[in-house]
Amino acid sequence: MEFSELIKTATVESVLLSCAGLPPVRGTLCITSHHLLLSSCPGGDGQPGTVELWLLIRNVDAVEKRVQNLGWYQPPRTNDSPRDTRLAGSSGTITLRCKDLKVLQLEIPGMEECLNIASSIEALSSVDSVMMMYPFFYRPQDLRLEEGWHLFPLEQYFQQIAAQTSQWRLSDLNRDFTTCPTYPADVIVPAAVSDDTLRRAARFRQGGRFPVLSYYHPRNGTVMLRSSQPLTGPNRKRCPEDEVLLGTVLDEGERGFIIDTRSAQAAKQARMTGGGTEPKSSYPQWKRLHRPLERGRPLQESFIKLVEACNDASLSMDRWLSRLESCRWLSHVKAALSTACLAAQCLDREEASVLVHGAEGTDTTLLVTALAQVILDPGCRTVVGFQGLLEREWIEAGHPFHLRCARSAYSHARLKQEAPLFLLFLDCVWQLSRQFPFSLEFGESLLLTLFDNAYASDYGTFLCNNEKERCLCKVKENTHSLWAWLNQPEEKKKYLNPLYSHNPLVIWPSVEPQSIQLWQGLFFRWIRPSQYLDEARAEMQRLVEGNEAPAKESAGSRLSRSLSDPAARTENER
Amino acid sequence: MEHITTPKVENVKLLDRYTNRKAANGTLYLTATHLIYVDASSEVRKETWILHHHIASVEKLPLTTAGCPLLIHCKNFHVAHFVIGQERDCHEVYTSLLKLSQPVKPEELYAFSYNPKMSKDNREIGWKLIDLKVDYQRMGIPNDYWEITDVNKDYEVCNTYPPEIVVPRAANKATVIGSSRFRSRGRIPVLSYLYKENNAAICRCSQPLSGFSARCLEDEQMLQAIREANPGCAFMYVVDTRPKLNAMANRAAGKGYENEDNYDNIRFKFIGIENIHVMRNSLQKLLEVCETKSPSMSDFLTGLENSGWLRHIKAVMDAGVFLAKAVKDENASVLVHCSDGWDRTAQVCSLASLLLDPFYRTFKGFMVLIEKEWIAMGHKFSHRCGHLDGDPKEVSPVFTQFIECVWQLMQQFPCTFEFNERFLLEIHDHVYSCQFGNFLGTCHKEREDLKIFEKTHSLWPFLLQKKQELRNPLYKGFTAYKELQPNTLPFSFQFWCGMYNRFDKGMHPKQCVLDHLLSCMSQKMKLEDNASELENKLPFLDGPLPSEACSLSKVGSAASKTPMLNTPQDYEGEPPPVLTNGISVGNIDVMSDVDQKNKENLCNHQDLHDLNDTNVLDSEAREGEPQCH
C-alpha cells in the first residue's frame, strides 16, 4: 500500500484552524503520510509561514465533516448570474476529535477539497498495520535507534531479588514464545520448580499465562504473583503442576491470598467456558478474595460517557453531577485503588504472598499489580523506576496496547477490543500523586505524556500487543524508544515534581469518595483555561527552588506548543 | 457554671467514624467554655476540645453494650461520637451541653467572658483596625456624585443599617426618607462598591413595597440619582437575586420588585438564588452525605447532586460574576436586592467586589469586605448562626456559602489571594465561636446596645498576628491580577472536603503542600529579614502586631516535609478476618488546628501572667484557655 493513494488532496490554501482557547489562524493545510500540517500565510517577502499545527494523523480519533453549499439556496435567478459560482461559494468544516481528547476545527474552502481532506484523514488514521505506523519512519537526529530499548532488563530486576533470596530464578523457557505467546522471553519463577513443570502448569492457564513473580517485597520477603485464570472448566479439572507451583511459593502453614478481579459469580460462570478459579480443596493454603473490576467494553463506554459529559458545556450543575455519577469512571478509579491497596495490605501488613488474576490476566490483573507496586515500592515512584514498572508490568507483561488503545473516547467506529485500562492506571497514579504530593518524583505532565503516547506516538514503545509481536515487527530495531526521548536531561526536567523528596514508606491512599477527584488536568486539558494554574505551578517551583527569576509561561502556550512542535520532526517522513 | 453538674467523666470512648480502629478510651471534662476529651489510651496525650458555642446538636443514642452513645454535631462540621459508660453520666453531660450550647442571654456568650489579658488601649486599637471610611476614601468617596451621610445616625432611616451610609449626592434627605418608606425595613439603596475606573457602582437595598401597583416618587428619584451618578452609562441594572416566583409571591404581601415602566432606564433582572430555608436544608443533606460511613462513589455523587449544594454555590457565583461583568464590561451601575437585602444581597455584593478589586483579596481587604458588606450592613449573624437559643428556622449557612465561593475562586486562581484556606476556616470558626465581638448581634445598633465595642475584643488583630501561617505562599502581590473572571461551568466547582470533612483527617492529602511552601517561604524571609534588620526596627503600620520572627519560627517547625507515617484504611469494606489496621499516632488527629493551639495554650498558661502586654497579646491570640483550669 502506498500512502499517496490515500491522499486525494495534498494541500489546501486559506484554511481556518480553530481550537478552544486559542485565536483561530488561517493558513495552508498540508497532508503528508503521517501528519497534518497547517502553516500560517507567509509574509510577502517569500518567508515561510509559521507552522501552527503539526498533528500526527494517528492521533485523530474521529473525523466529522459538514459541508455548507452556500449556493444550494438559489437566490432569485437573474439572467446574468452565472450558474457556476455556486460551487465556488461552497465550503466545509472538518472537526477533528483527537485521541488525546483535543478537538480541532478546520474550515476549508471548497466542498470537494473538504471531502477529500476528510476522507484522507480518515483513511490515514485508520491504517491498522503496525509496520506502517509513524514510529517506523520517525528518525530524530539527536537520538540513536537502539537507545532506551534495553534500559530495564528483567535480569537486572531479578538480581535485586537474588541478592536477598535464592528462592527465585530467572527462566528463559519462553524464549521462543511457545509456552506463552503473551509473556516475554524471561520470567521470574520459583527456583524449586522446573521448566517442565512450568510448561505443564502453563497448559492449565488461559493463554499459557502461568503464575510468575510480579513483585518481591523486600521488607518481609513476600511476593506478588500474577497469572491468568486456571482452566478448571465445568468438570473441575485440576493440574498437579499448577498446584505444586503455587504450593512452592508458600512455606508450610503459611497463608496466601488470591485476588480475583472478577466477582465470585463471574468467576464461577467462567467455568462454563473452560475457565474458572482455584478451588479451596486443591489450593488449601490460598484464600480467595473477589474484587470485581470493570474492563473491556463497559470500561470503554464509561470513558466515552465521561468525555462526552466533560465536553458538554450546556450542562446544569445537577446534570453534570448526575452524568459524572452515571458514567461510573470515578467508581472504577475507587475500585482499582481499593483493590491495589488490598493487595499491598496483604503483602505489607499481613505478610502474606498474593496471586492476582482475572480472566486473561492482561488487563485488570496488570492494573492491580502495577498500582500495588507504586503504593509499596518507593523505587517505582521515581521517573526511571516508573518507566521500569511500565516496561515490566504493562509492556512486557503483555497488555495488548495495540488493541486496547486503537481508539479513544470520540471514535464512532464499532468498538472492538478497546478499553482504557492504561488510562485508568494513570488516573489512579494521579490520585496517589494528589494525596502524596511529595512522594512521586514525576508530576502530572509525565502521566499526560504517557497517555498521549499510548494512543498515538512517534515512538515504538507502546506498539503491538506483546513481546512476540514486537519481535516479529522488529520494533526495537526499527523504532525509537519513548524512554530515550523522555530521559534526555532537558526533556526530563519538564516532568519532574518540584516538591519531590524520597519517601521510603508505603503510601496508603484514602479511597473515600471525598478523597477521589476527577482528573481535570486530563479530562479538561483542552477545555479549562490553564493560565492561572500554570502560573501557580511556576510560582511553586520558584518558591521551592528559591529561584528569584519567575518562570514566565505565556497564556495558552501549552496548547500551541504541543500543536506546533516541529522541533525534532525534520524531513524524516518518507 | 450552674449548668455543669458533672465536670469530669471517666471511662469515655471516642469513636472514629471512618476506621475500625479500637476506640480511644479517656476522660471527658466539662468547663465553662469547652468540652475537653483527654485520650488516655495512647502514649502521647491527645486532647479533643469542643467549644460549647460550636455545638449545633447533642443527641443521646440508644444504649448499647459498650455504654451510652452521645453524638455531638458542631457548627464547624466536627462530629464527635462518644460512648459514656454510665447512662446517668451520659444524661448529665447531655443536659449540661444542651444548656451550655444554647445560651439564652447575650451576656452568656463567650466574648463577654473571654479575657486575653490585653490592655484596654490595645483592645480599643483592635476595634479601630478596620475603618470603613478609609475604604470609601480608597474608592474616591466623597466625590462629585457620592457622599458619606450621617442621615441614619439615630437609626431613623433604617435601624439595621449603620449610622453612616453612602448615597448619591443628588439624593436629598427627603428622597432618602421617602425611599426608605418604600423599601422593606427601610433598607434604602446605598452604595456597596464604586468601581473607580468607570464610575459604575454596585448598590444594595431591600425589596420595594410595590405590591401589584404601588409607586414611590422618591424611590424612583433615588434610582435615577444612582443611575446619573454614573454618567458613562445610560441605563442601570436592577438585580433581584430571588427566583422570579418567590418575588412574585411577595407582591401579594405588598412587597415585590421594581416595575421597569416606573423607573427610567432600568434593566430589571432576576437571578434565582434560593432562600435561607432551601439553603439550610441543602446543607443538612450535604452533611448527611459527608457523614455516611464508607459510601460508594455513586452514593456520594448522587447525594452531592441531591443536596443541591453545589448548584446553590454556582448560583451565588454566577450572580457575582454577572455583577462584576455589568460593572466592568458594560460600565453599568447595578442595584441589588433580595427580600430584606441582608442575605443573598450580601453574598452577591461582596463576591462582586472580590472579583473586581484586588484589595479585597488581601488580609486587610477581606476583613474590610466582611465588616462592610456583612457586619455593618446587618447580616443577622446571631440568627443565621444560632448564637442564642432561638428560632431554628432563622438559621442558615449564608455566610458559609460566601466563604465557600471564595475558596472556589482560590482553586481557580491560586496566586491571587494573599491568604490561604486556613484563614477562611479561622474566620468561619469564629463566626460561630462567639469568642470575639464582631459577629455578635444582628446589626450595628444591636452591637452598640450590647456594648460590644466596650466589652469584647475584635477578631481581626488576632488573625493578623497569625498572618504567617494564614498567608498564601503563592500570592503574587496586589498588582499581579486585577479583575477575576472565573469559569462557572459546573466542573469548576469542587466539593470542599477541607470544610465539610475537615475533621476527617484521613480523607485529606497525606502530605501538606501548604505547610511545605510556608516553611520554604519563612526560610526565605528569614534571610531577607537578616539583610534588612535595620528597616525592621521601624514600628509596624497596622497597629499592634507581633514580631514576625516569633510567628515565623512557629510555622517553620510546624511545616516539615518529612513524610508522615501513614496507615492503610480498611480497603475491605467490612472488618477483614485477618487484616488488622494498626493505629499510629500522628496520622489521624481528631483535633482541629484551633484545638491544637488550645493545647499549646494549656501548657503555656502558667507563664502568661509574667509577660508584658504585647507578648500576652501574642500568646493569647491562639485561643482562650478554659476557665476552670
CSV table of N, CA and C in Angstrom, one decimal, chain A residues 255 257 291 313 315-318 320-322 324-325 328 330-331 334 338 341-342 345 349-350 434-439 499-501 503 505-517 520 524 528-529 532-533 535-536 539-540 543-544 548, chain B residues 18 290 294-298 300-302 304-305 310-311 314 411-415 473-474 476 481 487 489-491 493-495 497 501 506-507 509-513 516-517 520 524 561 563-569 571-572 577-581:
chain,number,residue,atom,x,y,z
A,255,ARG,N,0.0,-18.7,54.8
A,255,ARG,CA,-1.3,-18.5,54.0
A,255,ARG,C,-1.0,-17.5,52.9
A,257,PHE,N,-3.0,-15.1,49.6
A,257,PHE,CA,-4.3,-14.7,49.1
A,257,PHE,C,-4.3,-14.6,47.6
A,291,ARG,N,-12.6,-9.3,44.0
A,291,ARG,CA,-12.8,-7.8,43.9
A,291,ARG,C,-13.1,-7.4,42.5
A,313,ALA,N,-20.9,21.7,27.4
A,313,ALA,CA,-20.8,23.0,28.2
A,313,ALA,C,-22.2,23.4,28.6
A,315,LEU,N,-24.4,21.8,30.3
A,315,LEU,CA,-25.0,21.0,31.5
A,315,LEU,C,-25.2,21.9,32.7
A,316,SER,N,-26.3,21.7,33.4
A,316,SER,CA,-26.5,22.4,34.7
A,316,SER,C,-25.7,21.6,35.7
A,317,MET,N,-25.6,22.2,36.9
A,317,MET,CA,-24.8,21.5,37.9
A,317,MET,C,-25.4,20.1,38.2
A,318,ASP,N,-26.7,20.0,38.3
A,318,ASP,CA,-27.3,18.7,38.6
A,318,ASP,C,-27.1,17.7,37.5
A,320,TRP,N,-24.6,17.7,35.4
A,320,TRP,CA,-23.2,17.4,35.4
A,320,TRP,C,-22.9,16.3,36.4
A,321,LEU,N,-23.4,16.6,37.6
A,321,LEU,CA,-23.1,15.6,38.7
A,321,LEU,C,-23.7,14.3,38.4
A,322,SER,N,-24.9,14.3,37.8
A,322,SER,CA,-25.6,13.1,37.5
A,322,SER,C,-24.9,12.3,36.4
A,324,LEU,N,-21.7,12.6,35.8
A,324,LEU,CA,-20.4,12.2,36.4
A,324,LEU,C,-20.6,10.9,37.1
A,325,GLU,N,-21.7,10.8,37.8
A,325,GLU,CA,-22.0,9.6,38.6
A,325,GLU,C,-22.4,8.4,37.6
A,328,ARG,N,-19.7,6.4,35.8
A,328,ARG,CA,-19.1,5.5,36.7
A,328,ARG,C,-17.5,5.5,36.7
A,330,LEU,N,-15.3,7.4,38.1
A,330,LEU,CA,-14.7,7.6,39.4
A,330,LEU,C,-14.9,6.3,40.3
A,331,SER,N,-16.0,5.6,40.0
A,331,SER,CA,-16.2,4.4,40.7
A,331,SER,C,-15.1,3.4,40.4
A,334,LYS,N,-11.9,4.3,42.1
A,334,LYS,CA,-12.0,3.9,43.5
A,334,LYS,C,-11.8,2.4,43.7
A,338,SER,N,-8.7,0.6,45.5
A,338,SER,CA,-9.0,-0.2,46.7
A,338,SER,C,-8.4,-1.6,46.5
A,341,CYS,N,-4.8,-1.5,46.9
A,341,CYS,CA,-4.4,-1.3,48.3
A,341,CYS,C,-4.6,-2.6,49.1
A,342,LEU,N,-5.6,-3.4,48.7
A,342,LEU,CA,-5.8,-4.7,49.4
A,342,LEU,C,-4.7,-5.6,49.1
A,345,GLN,N,-1.8,-4.4,51.1
A,345,GLN,CA,-2.0,-4.6,52.5
A,345,GLN,C,-1.7,-6.1,52.9
A,349,ARG,N,1.1,-5.7,55.4
A,349,ARG,CA,0.6,-5.8,56.7
A,349,ARG,C,0.4,-7.2,57.2
A,350,GLU,N,-0.1,-8.0,56.3
A,350,GLU,CA,-0.4,-9.4,56.6
A,350,GLU,C,0.8,-10.3,56.4
A,434,ARG,N,-1.8,13.2,44.1
A,434,ARG,CA,-2.5,14.2,44.7
A,434,ARG,C,-2.5,14.1,46.3
A,435,GLN,N,-2.7,12.8,46.7
A,435,GLN,CA,-2.7,12.6,48.1
A,435,GLN,C,-1.3,12.6,48.7
A,436,PHE,N,-0.3,12.3,47.9
A,436,PHE,CA,1.1,12.3,48.5
A,436,PHE,C,1.9,13.2,47.6
A,437,PRO,N,1.7,14.5,47.7
A,437,PRO,CA,2.3,15.4,46.7
A,437,PRO,C,3.8,15.4,46.7
A,438,PHE,N,4.5,14.9,47.8
A,438,PHE,CA,5.9,14.9,47.8
A,438,PHE,C,6.5,13.5,47.4
A,439,SER,N,5.7,12.5,47.2
A,439,SER,CA,6.3,11.2,47.2
A,439,SER,C,6.5,10.7,45.8
A,499,LEU,N,8.3,19.3,44.2
A,499,LEU,CA,8.2,19.0,45.6
A,499,LEU,C,8.7,17.7,46.1
A,500,TYR,N,9.2,16.9,45.1
A,500,TYR,CA,9.6,15.5,45.4
A,500,TYR,C,10.7,15.4,46.5
A,501,SER,N,10.4,14.5,47.5
A,501,SER,CA,11.5,14.1,48.3
A,501,SER,C,11.3,12.7,48.6
A,503,ASN,N,10.4,9.2,49.7
A,503,ASN,CA,9.6,8.7,50.9
A,503,ASN,C,9.7,7.2,50.9
A,505,LEU,N,8.5,5.1,52.7
A,505,LEU,CA,7.3,4.3,53.3
A,505,LEU,C,6.3,3.9,52.2
A,506,VAL,N,5.5,3.0,52.6
A,506,VAL,CA,4.3,2.6,51.8
A,506,VAL,C,3.4,3.8,51.8
A,507,ILE,N,2.8,4.2,50.7
A,507,ILE,CA,1.8,5.3,50.7
A,507,ILE,C,0.4,4.7,50.6
A,508,TRP,N,-0.3,4.8,51.7
A,508,TRP,CA,-1.6,4.3,51.8
A,508,TRP,C,-2.6,5.4,51.4
A,509,PRO,N,-3.2,5.3,50.3
A,509,PRO,CA,-4.2,6.4,50.0
A,509,PRO,C,-5.5,6.2,50.7
A,510,SER,N,-6.2,7.3,50.8
A,510,SER,CA,-7.6,7.2,51.2
A,510,SER,C,-8.5,6.9,49.9
A,511,VAL,N,-9.4,6.0,50.1
A,511,VAL,CA,-10.3,5.6,49.0
A,511,VAL,C,-11.7,6.1,49.2
A,512,GLU,N,-11.9,7.0,50.2
A,512,GLU,CA,-13.2,7.6,50.4
A,512,GLU,C,-13.5,8.4,49.2
A,513,PRO,N,-14.8,8.5,48.8
A,513,PRO,CA,-15.2,9.3,47.6
A,513,PRO,C,-14.7,10.7,47.7
A,514,GLN,N,-14.7,11.3,49.0
A,514,GLN,CA,-14.3,12.7,49.2
A,514,GLN,C,-12.9,12.9,48.8
A,515,SER,N,-12.1,11.8,48.8
A,515,SER,CA,-10.7,11.9,48.6
A,515,SER,C,-10.3,11.7,47.1
A,516,ILE,N,-11.3,11.2,46.3
A,516,ILE,CA,-11.0,10.9,44.9
A,516,ILE,C,-11.6,12.0,44.0
A,517,GLN,N,-10.8,12.6,43.2
A,517,GLN,CA,-11.2,13.7,42.4
A,517,GLN,C,-11.2,13.3,40.9
A,520,GLN,N,-8.9,16.6,36.4
A,520,GLN,CA,-9.2,17.7,35.5
A,520,GLN,C,-8.1,18.0,34.5
A,524,PHE,N,-10.0,17.8,31.3
A,524,PHE,CA,-10.3,19.2,30.9
A,524,PHE,C,-9.1,19.9,30.3
A,528,ARG,N,-10.5,23.7,30.0
A,528,ARG,CA,-10.3,24.8,31.0
A,528,ARG,C,-9.2,25.7,30.7
A,529,PRO,N,-9.3,26.9,31.0
A,529,PRO,CA,-8.1,27.8,30.8
A,529,PRO,C,-7.0,27.4,31.8
A,532,TYR,N,-3.9,30.4,34.9
A,532,TYR,CA,-3.7,30.6,36.3
A,532,TYR,C,-3.1,29.5,37.0
A,533,LEU,N,-3.4,28.3,36.6
A,533,LEU,CA,-2.8,27.1,37.2
A,533,LEU,C,-1.4,26.9,36.8
A,535,GLU,N,0.6,29.4,36.1
A,535,GLU,CA,1.3,30.4,36.9
A,535,GLU,C,1.6,29.9,38.3
A,536,ALA,N,0.5,29.2,38.9
A,536,ALA,CA,0.7,28.7,40.3
A,536,ALA,C,1.8,27.7,40.3
A,539,GLU,N,5.1,29.4,40.1
A,539,GLU,CA,5.3,30.1,41.4
A,539,GLU,C,5.8,29.1,42.4
A,540,MET,N,5.2,28.0,42.4
A,540,MET,CA,5.6,26.9,43.4
A,540,MET,C,7.0,26.5,43.2
A,543,LEU,N,9.4,29.1,44.3
A,543,LEU,CA,9.5,29.1,45.7
A,543,LEU,C,10.3,28.0,46.3
A,544,VAL,N,10.1,26.8,45.7
A,544,VAL,CA,10.8,25.7,46.2
A,544,VAL,C,12.3,25.7,45.8
A,548,GLU,N,14.9,33.3,42.1
A,548,GLU,CA,14.3,34.6,42.1
A,548,GLU,C,13.6,35.0,40.8
B,18,TYR,N,-14.4,6.7,60.6
B,18,TYR,CA,-14.1,6.2,59.3
B,18,TYR,C,-13.2,4.9,59.3
B,290,CYS,N,-21.8,13.7,53.7
B,290,CYS,CA,-20.4,13.7,54.2
B,290,CYS,C,-20.2,12.7,55.4
B,294,SER,N,-18.4,5.0,54.8
B,294,SER,CA,-17.9,4.3,53.6
B,294,SER,C,-19.0,4.2,52.5
B,295,PRO,N,-19.4,5.4,52.0
B,295,PRO,CA,-20.3,5.4,50.9
B,295,PRO,C,-19.6,4.9,49.6
B,296,SER,N,-20.4,4.4,48.7
B,296,SER,CA,-19.8,4.1,47.4
B,296,SER,C,-19.6,5.4,46.6
B,297,MET,N,-18.9,5.4,45.5
B,297,MET,CA,-18.7,6.6,44.7
B,297,MET,C,-20.1,7.1,44.2
B,298,SER,N,-20.9,6.2,43.8
B,298,SER,CA,-22.3,6.6,43.3
B,298,SER,C,-23.1,7.2,44.4
B,300,PHE,N,-22.1,8.8,47.0
B,300,PHE,CA,-21.6,10.1,47.3
B,300,PHE,C,-22.0,11.1,46.2
B,301,LEU,N,-21.8,10.8,44.9
B,301,LEU,CA,-22.1,11.7,43.9
B,301,LEU,C,-23.6,12.0,43.8
B,302,THR,N,-24.4,10.9,44.0
B,302,THR,CA,-25.8,11.1,43.9
B,302,THR,C,-26.3,12.0,45.1
B,304,LEU,N,-24.4,14.2,46.6
B,304,LEU,CA,-23.9,15.5,46.4
B,304,LEU,C,-24.9,16.3,45.4
B,305,GLU,N,-25.3,15.5,44.4
B,305,GLU,CA,-26.3,16.1,43.5
B,305,GLU,C,-27.6,16.5,44.2
B,310,LEU,N,-23.9,22.3,45.6
B,310,LEU,CA,-23.0,23.0,44.6
B,310,LEU,C,-23.8,23.8,43.5
B,311,ARG,N,-25.1,23.4,43.4
B,311,ARG,CA,-25.9,24.2,42.5
B,311,ARG,C,-26.1,25.6,43.1
B,314,LYS,N,-23.0,27.6,42.8
B,314,LYS,CA,-22.8,28.1,41.5
B,314,LYS,C,-23.8,29.3,41.2
B,411,GLN,N,-9.3,28.1,44.2
B,411,GLN,CA,-9.0,26.9,43.4
B,411,GLN,C,-8.6,27.3,42.0
B,412,GLN,N,-9.4,28.2,41.4
B,412,GLN,CA,-9.2,28.6,40.1
B,412,GLN,C,-8.1,29.6,39.9
B,413,PHE,N,-7.9,30.4,40.9
B,413,PHE,CA,-6.8,31.5,40.9
B,413,PHE,C,-5.9,31.4,42.1
B,414,PRO,N,-5.0,30.4,42.0
B,414,PRO,CA,-4.2,30.1,43.2
B,414,PRO,C,-3.2,31.2,43.6
B,415,CYS,N,-2.9,32.1,42.7
B,415,CYS,CA,-1.9,33.1,43.1
B,415,CYS,C,-2.5,34.5,43.4
B,473,PRO,N,1.4,31.2,50.2
B,473,PRO,CA,2.8,31.3,49.7
B,473,PRO,C,2.9,31.6,48.2
B,474,LEU,N,1.8,31.3,47.5
B,474,LEU,CA,1.8,31.5,46.0
B,474,LEU,C,1.3,32.9,45.6
B,476,LYS,N,0.9,36.5,44.4
B,476,LYS,CA,1.9,37.2,43.5
B,476,LYS,C,1.8,38.7,43.7
B,481,TYR,N,-2.8,40.7,39.6
B,481,TYR,CA,-4.0,40.4,38.9
B,481,TYR,C,-5.0,41.5,39.3
B,487,ASN,N,-14.3,30.8,35.7
B,487,ASN,CA,-15.1,29.8,34.9
B,487,ASN,C,-16.2,29.3,35.8
B,489,LEU,N,-18.6,27.0,34.7
B,489,LEU,CA,-19.1,25.7,34.2
B,489,LEU,C,-19.1,24.8,35.4
B,490,PRO,N,-20.1,23.9,35.5
B,490,PRO,CA,-20.3,23.1,36.7
B,490,PRO,C,-19.0,22.4,37.1
B,491,PHE,N,-18.2,21.9,36.2
B,491,PHE,CA,-17.0,21.2,36.6
B,491,PHE,C,-16.0,22.0,37.4
B,493,PHE,N,-16.6,23.7,39.9
B,493,PHE,CA,-16.9,23.8,41.3
B,493,PHE,C,-16.6,22.4,41.9
B,494,GLN,N,-15.8,22.4,43.0
B,494,GLN,CA,-15.5,21.2,43.6
B,494,GLN,C,-16.1,21.1,45.0
B,495,PHE,N,-16.2,19.8,45.4
B,495,PHE,CA,-16.7,19.6,46.8
B,495,PHE,C,-15.5,20.0,47.7
B,497,CYS,N,-13.8,19.4,50.6
B,497,CYS,CA,-13.5,18.4,51.6
B,497,CYS,C,-12.9,19.1,52.9
B,501,ASN,N,-15.6,18.0,55.5
B,501,ASN,CA,-15.0,16.8,56.1
B,501,ASN,C,-13.6,17.2,56.8
B,506,GLY,N,-8.1,11.6,57.8
B,506,GLY,CA,-7.8,10.5,56.9
B,506,GLY,C,-8.1,10.7,55.5
B,507,MET,N,-9.1,11.7,55.2
B,507,MET,CA,-9.5,11.9,53.8
B,507,MET,C,-8.6,12.9,53.1
B,509,PRO,N,-5.2,15.0,51.7
B,509,PRO,CA,-3.9,14.6,51.2
B,509,PRO,C,-3.0,14.3,52.4
B,510,LYS,N,-2.2,13.3,52.3
B,510,LYS,CA,-1.4,12.8,53.5
B,510,LYS,C,-0.1,13.7,53.7
B,511,GLN,N,0.2,14.5,52.7
B,511,GLN,CA,1.3,15.4,52.8
B,511,GLN,C,0.8,16.8,52.4
B,512,CYS,N,1.2,17.7,53.2
B,512,CYS,CA,0.6,19.1,53.1
B,512,CYS,C,1.5,20.0,52.3
B,513,VAL,N,1.1,20.4,51.1
B,513,VAL,CA,1.9,21.3,50.3
B,513,VAL,C,2.0,22.7,50.9
B,516,HIS,N,4.6,23.0,53.5
B,516,HIS,CA,5.9,22.9,53.0
B,516,HIS,C,6.3,24.3,52.3
B,517,LEU,N,5.3,24.8,51.6
B,517,LEU,CA,5.6,26.1,50.9
B,517,LEU,C,5.7,27.2,51.9
B,520,CYS,N,9.2,27.0,53.2
B,520,CYS,CA,10.1,27.5,52.2
B,520,CYS,C,10.1,29.0,52.3
B,524,LYS,N,13.0,31.7,53.5
B,524,LYS,CA,13.5,32.8,52.6
B,524,LYS,C,13.4,34.1,53.2
B,561,LYS,N,8.6,18.7,55.9
B,561,LYS,CA,8.3,17.9,54.6
B,561,LYS,C,8.4,16.4,54.9
B,563,PRO,N,7.9,12.9,55.4
B,563,PRO,CA,6.6,12.1,55.1
B,563,PRO,C,6.1,11.6,56.4
B,564,MET,N,4.8,11.8,56.6
B,564,MET,CA,4.3,11.4,57.9
B,564,MET,C,3.9,9.9,57.8
B,565,LEU,N,3.9,9.3,58.9
B,565,LEU,CA,3.5,7.9,59.0
B,565,LEU,C,2.1,7.8,58.5
B,566,ASN,N,1.9,6.7,57.8
B,566,ASN,CA,0.6,6.5,57.2
B,566,ASN,C,0.2,5.1,57.3
B,567,THR,N,-1.1,4.9,57.7
B,567,THR,CA,-1.5,3.5,57.8
B,567,THR,C,-2.7,3.3,56.9
B,568,PRO,N,-2.8,2.0,56.4
B,568,PRO,CA,-3.9,1.8,55.5
B,568,PRO,C,-5.2,1.9,56.2
B,569,GLN,N,-6.2,2.3,55.4
B,569,GLN,CA,-7.5,2.3,55.9
B,569,GLN,C,-8.1,1.0,55.6
B,571,TYR,N,-9.7,-1.3,53.4
B,571,TYR,CA,-10.0,-1.4,52.0
B,571,TYR,C,-11.0,-2.6,51.7
B,572,GLU,N,-11.4,-3.3,52.8
B,572,GLU,CA,-12.1,-4.5,52.6
B,572,GLU,C,-13.6,-4.2,52.5
B,577,PRO,N,-11.1,-10.6,58.2
B,577,PRO,CA,-10.9,-11.6,59.2
B,577,PRO,C,-9.5,-11.5,59.8
B,578,VAL,N,-8.5,-11.4,59.0
B,578,VAL,CA,-7.1,-11.4,59.5
B,578,VAL,C,-6.4,-10.1,59.4
B,579,LEU,N,-6.9,-9.2,58.5
B,579,LEU,CA,-6.2,-8.0,58.2
B,579,LEU,C,-6.5,-7.0,59.4
B,580,THR,N,-5.5,-6.5,60.0
B,580,THR,CA,-5.7,-5.6,61.0
B,580,THR,C,-5.3,-4.2,60.6
B,581,ASN,N,-5.8,-3.2,61.2
B,581,ASN,CA,-5.5,-1.9,60.9
B,581,ASN,C,-4.7,-1.3,62.1
